[in-house]
Backbone as JSON, one array per atom type, in Angstrom:
{
  "sequence": "MADIVDRKTRSRMMSGIRNRNTRPELLVRSQLHARGLRYRLNVGALPGRPDLVLTRHQSVVLVHGCFWHGHQCSLFRWPGSNRAFWRKKILGNVARDQKNVERLLDLGWSVATIWECSLRGQSPEKVVRTLDRVETWIRKSRVKPACRVFEPGRN",
  "N": [[6.73, 28.84, -27.36], [4.18, 27.98, -29.52], [1.04, 26.32, -29.11], [0.2, 23.18, -30.65], [-2.36, 22.55, -31.25], [-5.72, 23.89, -31.31], [-7.32, 25.95, -28.75], [-9.79, 24.88, -27.85], [-9.65, 22.18, -28.61], [-7.35, 21.43, -27.12], [-8.33, 21.82, -24.54], [-10.35, 19.88, -24.44], [-8.76, 17.59, -24.71], [-7.19, 17.72, -22.37], [-9.14, 17.55, -20.39], [-9.82, 14.95, -20.54], [-7.94, 13.54, -19.19], [-7.29, 11.41, -16.54], [-7.6, 11.57, -12.93], [-7.6, 9.6, -11.14], [-7.11, 6.05, -10.89], [-5.0, 5.78, -12.72], [-2.5, 4.56, -15.04], [0.09, 4.16, -13.74], [-0.78, 4.13, -11.05], [-2.59, 1.95, -11.03], [-0.81, -0.11, -11.61], [0.88, -0.08, -9.32], [-1.04, -0.62, -7.34], [-1.96, -3.22, -8.13], [0.39, -4.72, -7.91], [1.11, -4.41, -5.18], [-1.11, -5.56, -3.98], [-0.9, -8.19, -4.94], [1.27, -8.94, -3.47], [0.26, -9.34, -1.04], [-0.47, -7.15, 0.47], [-2.94, -5.13, 1.83], [-5.26, -2.51, 1.22], [-6.97, 0.67, 1.36], [-8.69, 2.86, -0.86], [-8.2, 6.28, -1.72], [-9.0, 7.7, 0.76], [-11.14, 9.82, 2.21], [-11.13, 11.04, 4.72], [-8.55, 11.59, 5.38], [-5.82, 13.91, 4.99], [-5.55, 15.25, 1.76], [-6.62, 13.03, 0.46], [-5.24, 10.34, 0.13], [-3.75, 8.11, -2.31], [-3.43, 5.3, -1.77], [-4.19, 3.69, 1.23], [-2.82, 2.08, 3.85], [-3.9, 0.79, 6.46], [-3.26, -1.1, 8.47], [-0.5, -0.93, 8.55], [-0.11, 1.67, 9.17], [0.44, 3.46, 7.1], [0.63, 5.44, 4.1], [0.41, 5.56, 0.55], [1.41, 7.54, -2.05], [0.9, 8.06, -5.42], [2.42, 9.77, -7.75], [1.98, 11.67, -10.69], [4.4, 12.84, -12.9], [4.15, 15.22, -14.43], [1.8, 16.6, -13.43], [2.45, 16.99, -10.79], [4.76, 18.39, -10.78], [7.39, 17.26, -10.94], [10.84, 17.36, -11.25], [12.07, 15.93, -13.71], [12.83, 13.77, -16.52], [10.33, 13.37, -17.64], [8.89, 15.62, -17.2], [7.91, 18.77, -18.43], [7.63, 22.2, -18.78], [4.62, 23.6, -19.96], [4.27, 25.17, -23.18], [2.34, 26.98, -23.92], [-0.14, 29.19, -22.54], [1.2, 29.81, -20.18], [1.24, 31.16, -17.65], [-1.08, 30.23, -16.35], [-0.49, 27.43, -16.16], [1.85, 27.44, -14.65], [0.97, 28.5, -12.21], [-0.94, 26.54, -11.56], [0.57, 24.07, -11.4], [2.62, 24.7, -9.52], [0.97, 25.26, -7.39], [-0.11, 22.71, -6.94], [2.23, 21.38, -6.09], [2.82, 22.77, -3.7], [0.5, 22.16, -2.23], [0.75, 19.37, -2.08], [3.07, 19.14, -0.45], [2.12, 20.29, 1.91], [0.04, 18.49, 2.55], [1.5, 16.12, 2.98], [2.99, 16.87, 5.24], [0.88, 17.23, 7.06], [-0.15, 14.61, 7.18], [2.06, 13.27, 8.3], [2.14, 14.57, 10.76], [-0.18, 13.51, 11.84], [0.64, 11.0, 12.39], [1.03, 9.15, 10.36], [2.94, 7.2, 8.06], [4.51, 8.11, 5.03], [4.77, 7.3, 1.68], [6.02, 8.25, -1.42], [5.59, 7.58, -4.73], [7.0, 8.18, -7.74], [5.91, 8.74, -11.08], [7.94, 8.47, -13.02], [9.57, 6.53, -11.98], [8.4, 4.23, -12.68], [7.28, 4.33, -15.3], [8.55, 3.75, -18.5], [10.67, 2.36, -17.53], [12.68, -0.61, -17.18], [11.18, -3.87, -16.8], [12.44, -5.22, -14.69], [13.55, -3.14, -13.14], [11.22, -1.86, -12.32], [10.07, -3.86, -10.74], [12.05, -4.04, -8.76], [11.8, -1.49, -7.61], [9.18, -1.67, -6.58], [9.6, -3.78, -4.83], [11.19, -2.5, -2.95], [9.37, -0.6, -2.03], [7.45, -2.28, -0.84], [9.04, -3.49, 1.19], [9.68, -1.21, 2.67], [7.12, -0.46, 3.58], [6.36, -2.7, 5.13], [8.46, -2.96, 6.99], [9.15, -0.56, 8.13], [10.14, 0.8, 10.93], [10.31, 3.15, 12.36], [7.96, 5.43, 13.06], [6.17, 8.4, 12.56], [7.24, 8.28, 9.12], [8.89, 9.31, 6.08], [9.21, 8.62, 2.67], [10.64, 8.7, -0.55], [10.23, 7.41, -3.76], [11.97, 7.21, -6.59], [13.72, 7.25, -9.75], [17.17, 6.72, -9.35], [17.2, 7.39, -6.66], [16.54, 5.21, -5.22]],
  "CA": [[6.29, 27.93, -28.4], [2.73, 27.93, -29.64], [0.45, 24.98, -29.04], [-0.03, 22.62, -31.98], [-3.81, 22.41, -31.44], [-6.44, 25.07, -30.83], [-7.68, 25.93, -27.32], [-10.92, 23.98, -27.6], [-9.13, 20.81, -28.7], [-6.48, 21.21, -25.97], [-9.19, 21.71, -23.36], [-10.98, 18.55, -24.5], [-7.72, 16.6, -24.45], [-6.78, 17.79, -20.96], [-10.24, 17.11, -19.53], [-9.89, 13.5, -20.62], [-6.89, 12.93, -18.36], [-7.87, 10.99, -15.26], [-6.82, 11.82, -11.72], [-7.63, 8.34, -10.39], [-6.99, 4.85, -11.72], [-4.02, 5.98, -13.78], [-1.69, 3.35, -15.25], [1.04, 3.93, -12.65], [-1.51, 3.78, -9.83], [-3.09, 0.58, -11.17], [0.35, -1.0, -11.5], [1.27, -0.15, -7.9], [-2.11, -1.32, -6.62], [-1.98, -4.65, -8.43], [1.6, -5.34, -7.38], [1.05, -4.48, -3.72], [-2.15, -6.54, -3.64], [-0.33, -9.51, -5.21], [2.25, -9.21, -2.41], [-0.47, -9.57, 0.2], [-0.76, -5.9, 1.17], [-4.32, -4.67, 1.62], [-5.32, -1.06, 1.34], [-8.18, 1.36, 0.95], [-8.39, 3.87, -1.88], [-8.68, 7.66, -1.64], [-9.73, 7.9, 2.02], [-11.46, 11.24, 2.31], [-10.9, 11.56, 6.06], [-7.13, 11.93, 5.51], [-5.42, 15.06, 4.16], [-5.18, 15.0, 0.37], [-7.22, 11.79, -0.06], [-4.12, 9.55, -0.41], [-4.09, 7.09, -3.3], [-3.56, 4.02, -1.07], [-4.05, 3.79, 2.68], [-2.56, 0.77, 4.45], [-4.19, 1.06, 7.87], [-2.52, -2.05, 9.31], [0.9, -0.49, 8.62], [-0.15, 3.12, 9.44], [1.17, 4.04, 5.98], [-0.08, 5.82, 2.89], [1.23, 5.59, -0.66], [0.99, 8.52, -3.04], [1.46, 7.78, -6.74], [2.39, 11.08, -8.38], [2.34, 11.89, -12.08], [5.49, 13.83, -12.93], [3.69, 16.51, -14.95], [0.82, 17.26, -12.57], [3.02, 17.3, -9.47], [5.95, 19.21, -10.97], [8.64, 16.55, -10.66], [11.9, 17.79, -12.17], [12.66, 14.74, -14.32], [12.73, 13.77, -17.98], [8.93, 13.35, -18.07], [8.26, 16.91, -16.94], [8.29, 19.92, -19.24], [6.66, 23.27, -18.64], [3.89, 23.85, -21.2], [4.68, 26.36, -23.92], [1.24, 27.94, -24.05], [-0.9, 29.47, -21.31], [2.24, 29.58, -19.18], [0.88, 31.67, -16.31], [-2.04, 29.29, -15.78], [0.15, 26.17, -15.8], [2.81, 27.68, -13.56], [0.17, 28.62, -10.98], [-1.57, 25.24, -11.31], [1.54, 23.06, -10.99], [3.24, 25.12, -8.27], [-0.07, 25.08, -6.37], [-0.15, 21.28, -6.64], [3.43, 21.05, -5.32], [2.64, 23.31, -2.35], [-0.54, 21.37, -1.58], [1.35, 18.06, -1.79], [3.95, 19.28, 0.71], [1.27, 20.54, 3.08], [-0.66, 17.25, 2.88], [2.48, 15.19, 3.56], [3.26, 17.34, 6.6], [-0.3, 16.94, 7.89], [-0.19, 13.16, 7.38], [3.12, 12.94, 9.25], [1.67, 15.07, 12.07], [-1.21, 12.59, 12.31], [1.27, 9.73, 12.71], [1.08, 8.26, 9.19], [4.14, 7.18, 7.24], [4.11, 8.5, 3.68], [5.65, 6.93, 0.56], [5.66, 8.87, -2.69], [6.15, 6.88, -5.89], [6.9, 9.04, -8.92], [5.61, 8.08, -12.35], [9.17, 8.17, -13.76], [10.19, 5.31, -11.45], [7.65, 3.1, -13.24], [7.08, 4.49, -16.73], [9.77, 3.76, -19.3], [11.72, 1.58, -16.87], [12.64, -2.04, -17.48], [10.36, -4.6, -15.82], [13.26, -5.54, -13.53], [13.65, -1.93, -12.31], [9.91, -1.64, -11.7], [9.94, -4.87, -9.68], [12.95, -3.63, -7.66], [11.19, -0.34, -6.94], [8.04, -2.13, -5.8], [10.17, -4.55, -3.72], [11.61, -1.52, -1.94], [8.15, -0.04, -1.43], [6.89, -3.3, 0.05], [9.92, -3.6, 2.36], [9.5, 0.01, 3.46], [5.81, -0.52, 4.23], [6.33, -3.77, 6.13], [9.52, -2.94, 7.99], [9.44, 0.77, 8.64], [9.96, 0.77, 12.39], [10.17, 4.51, 12.86], [6.73, 6.05, 12.58], [5.95, 8.44, 11.12], [8.41, 8.4, 8.26], [8.57, 9.74, 4.72], [10.15, 8.03, 1.72], [10.36, 9.02, -1.95], [10.72, 6.41, -4.69], [12.18, 7.76, -7.92], [14.97, 6.74, -10.3], [18.38, 7.32, -8.79], [17.11, 7.58, -5.2], [16.13, 3.96, -4.58]],
  "C": [[4.77, 27.85, -28.39], [2.25, 26.48, -29.59], [0.16, 24.49, -30.45], [-1.5, 22.39, -32.27], [-4.5, 23.66, -30.89], [-6.88, 24.87, -29.37], [-8.78, 24.94, -27.0], [-10.46, 22.52, -27.63], [-8.25, 20.49, -27.51], [-7.3, 21.03, -24.7], [-9.86, 20.34, -23.3], [-9.97, 17.47, -24.17], [-7.36, 16.57, -22.96], [-7.9, 17.31, -20.04], [-10.4, 15.6, -19.54], [-8.85, 12.78, -19.77], [-7.46, 12.65, -16.99], [-6.98, 11.38, -14.09], [-6.85, 10.61, -10.79], [-7.56, 7.19, -11.39], [-6.09, 5.06, -12.93], [-3.21, 4.69, -13.94], [-0.68, 3.12, -14.14], [0.34, 3.51, -11.35], [-2.04, 2.35, -9.9], [-1.97, -0.44, -11.06], [0.76, -1.17, -10.04], [0.22, -0.93, -7.11], [-2.07, -2.82, -6.87], [-0.77, -5.36, -7.84], [1.57, -5.45, -5.85], [0.01, -5.5, -3.27], [-1.62, -7.97, -3.84], [0.68, -9.92, -4.14], [1.58, -9.34, -1.04], [-0.77, -8.32, 1.01], [-2.18, -5.45, 0.82], [-4.42, -3.2, 1.96], [-6.72, -0.58, 1.02], [-7.77, 2.47, 0.0], [-8.98, 5.23, -1.5], [-9.53, 7.94, -0.41], [-9.91, 9.39, 2.25], [-11.21, 11.85, 3.67], [-9.44, 11.96, 6.28], [-6.79, 13.1, 4.59], [-4.98, 14.63, 2.77], [-5.76, 13.75, -0.26], [-6.14, 10.9, -0.68], [-4.59, 8.43, -1.33], [-4.33, 5.74, -2.64], [-3.32, 4.24, 0.42], [-3.95, 2.38, 3.24], [-2.68, 0.92, 5.96], [-3.37, 0.17, 8.78], [-1.08, -1.58, 9.55], [1.02, 1.0, 8.93], [0.64, 3.87, 8.37], [0.22, 4.43, 4.86], [0.91, 5.83, 1.74], [0.6, 6.58, -1.62], [1.66, 8.17, -4.35], [1.3, 9.08, -7.54], [2.79, 11.03, -9.85], [3.35, 13.03, -12.14], [5.04, 15.2, -13.44], [2.83, 17.24, -13.93], [1.4, 17.67, -11.23], [4.39, 17.95, -9.57], [7.27, 18.55, -10.63], [9.69, 16.93, -11.7], [12.65, 16.58, -12.7], [12.45, 14.83, -15.83], [11.29, 13.77, -18.48], [8.23, 14.69, -17.9], [8.84, 17.98, -17.87], [7.22, 20.98, -19.05], [5.95, 23.48, -19.97], [4.32, 25.16, -21.86], [3.58, 27.39, -24.07], [0.52, 28.07, -22.71], [0.0, 29.28, -20.08], [1.86, 30.02, -17.78], [-0.09, 30.7, -15.61], [-1.34, 28.03, -15.29], [1.15, 26.33, -14.68], [2.06, 27.75, -12.23], [-0.42, 27.27, -10.59], [-0.56, 24.24, -10.73], [2.22, 23.44, -9.68], [2.25, 25.03, -7.11], [-0.2, 23.61, -5.97], [1.03, 20.87, -5.77], [3.28, 21.53, -3.88], [1.6, 22.51, -1.57], [-0.03, 19.98, -1.2], [2.21, 18.13, -0.53], [3.14, 19.47, 1.99], [0.55, 19.26, 3.51], [0.27, 16.22, 3.5], [2.78, 15.59, 5.0], [2.09, 17.02, 7.53], [-0.42, 15.46, 8.18], [0.85, 12.73, 8.4], [2.72, 13.39, 10.66], [0.62, 14.16, 12.68], [-0.66, 11.2, 12.62], [1.34, 8.72, 11.56], [2.47, 8.32, 8.58], [3.7, 7.39, 5.79], [5.18, 8.06, 2.68], [5.12, 7.62, -0.69], [6.36, 8.11, -3.8], [5.91, 7.77, -7.1], [6.69, 8.2, -10.17], [6.88, 7.66, -13.08], [9.9, 6.95, -13.2], [9.52, 4.06, -11.98], [7.6, 3.16, -14.77], [8.43, 4.55, -17.46], [10.92, 3.0, -18.66], [11.59, 0.11, -17.29], [11.77, -2.73, -16.43], [11.14, -4.94, -14.55], [13.37, -4.35, -12.58], [12.33, -1.65, -11.61], [9.71, -2.6, -10.54], [10.82, -4.48, -8.49], [12.37, -2.46, -6.89], [10.04, -0.8, -6.05], [8.48, -3.06, -4.66], [10.56, -3.61, -2.59], [10.41, -0.88, -1.25], [7.56, -1.03, -0.44], [7.73, -3.43, 1.33], [9.74, -2.39, 3.26], [8.18, -0.03, 4.23], [5.84, -1.52, 5.39], [7.32, -3.57, 7.28], [9.86, -1.57, 8.54], [9.11, 0.81, 10.12], [9.71, 2.16, 12.97], [8.91, 5.11, 12.25], [6.59, 7.42, 13.22], [7.26, 8.61, 10.37], [7.95, 8.82, 6.87], [9.63, 9.17, 3.79], [9.69, 8.37, 0.31], [11.0, 7.96, -2.82], [10.76, 7.02, -6.08], [13.5, 7.22, -8.45], [16.17, 7.48, -9.68], [18.36, 7.52, -7.28], [16.79, 6.28, -4.5], [17.31, 3.17, -4.14]]
}
């Protein structure tokens, strides 16, 4: 399928997409802060510069966009144009994500991954339940390090 806009327009559109302070990330940050959890943002000393680092709980929270991180859900669709570039880009992101999670676990950090689809398009009640589970996992995870994924159908 051909793109509906020319290359220059598509490039401009894609360059405007942020990699920090996204809506899902801001939602998670505000909700965790309101629940009394304190964190640091994008700590460069840790592998992959995790979105939220909760030092007191030895935990990190990654908020992944379904498109950019190749999540196989209803929000993800392989682009129809420039397929080779996007396949390499997205599969590279997935491999890097896995490597960073492994490195964080090796360093003794617990890692929670919250997928965009568990927040976007969900009812407010489902979003609250997901964030309740995230909070409980952060506060009560006794086994360190641990890894948990938050997505629809897995919570």
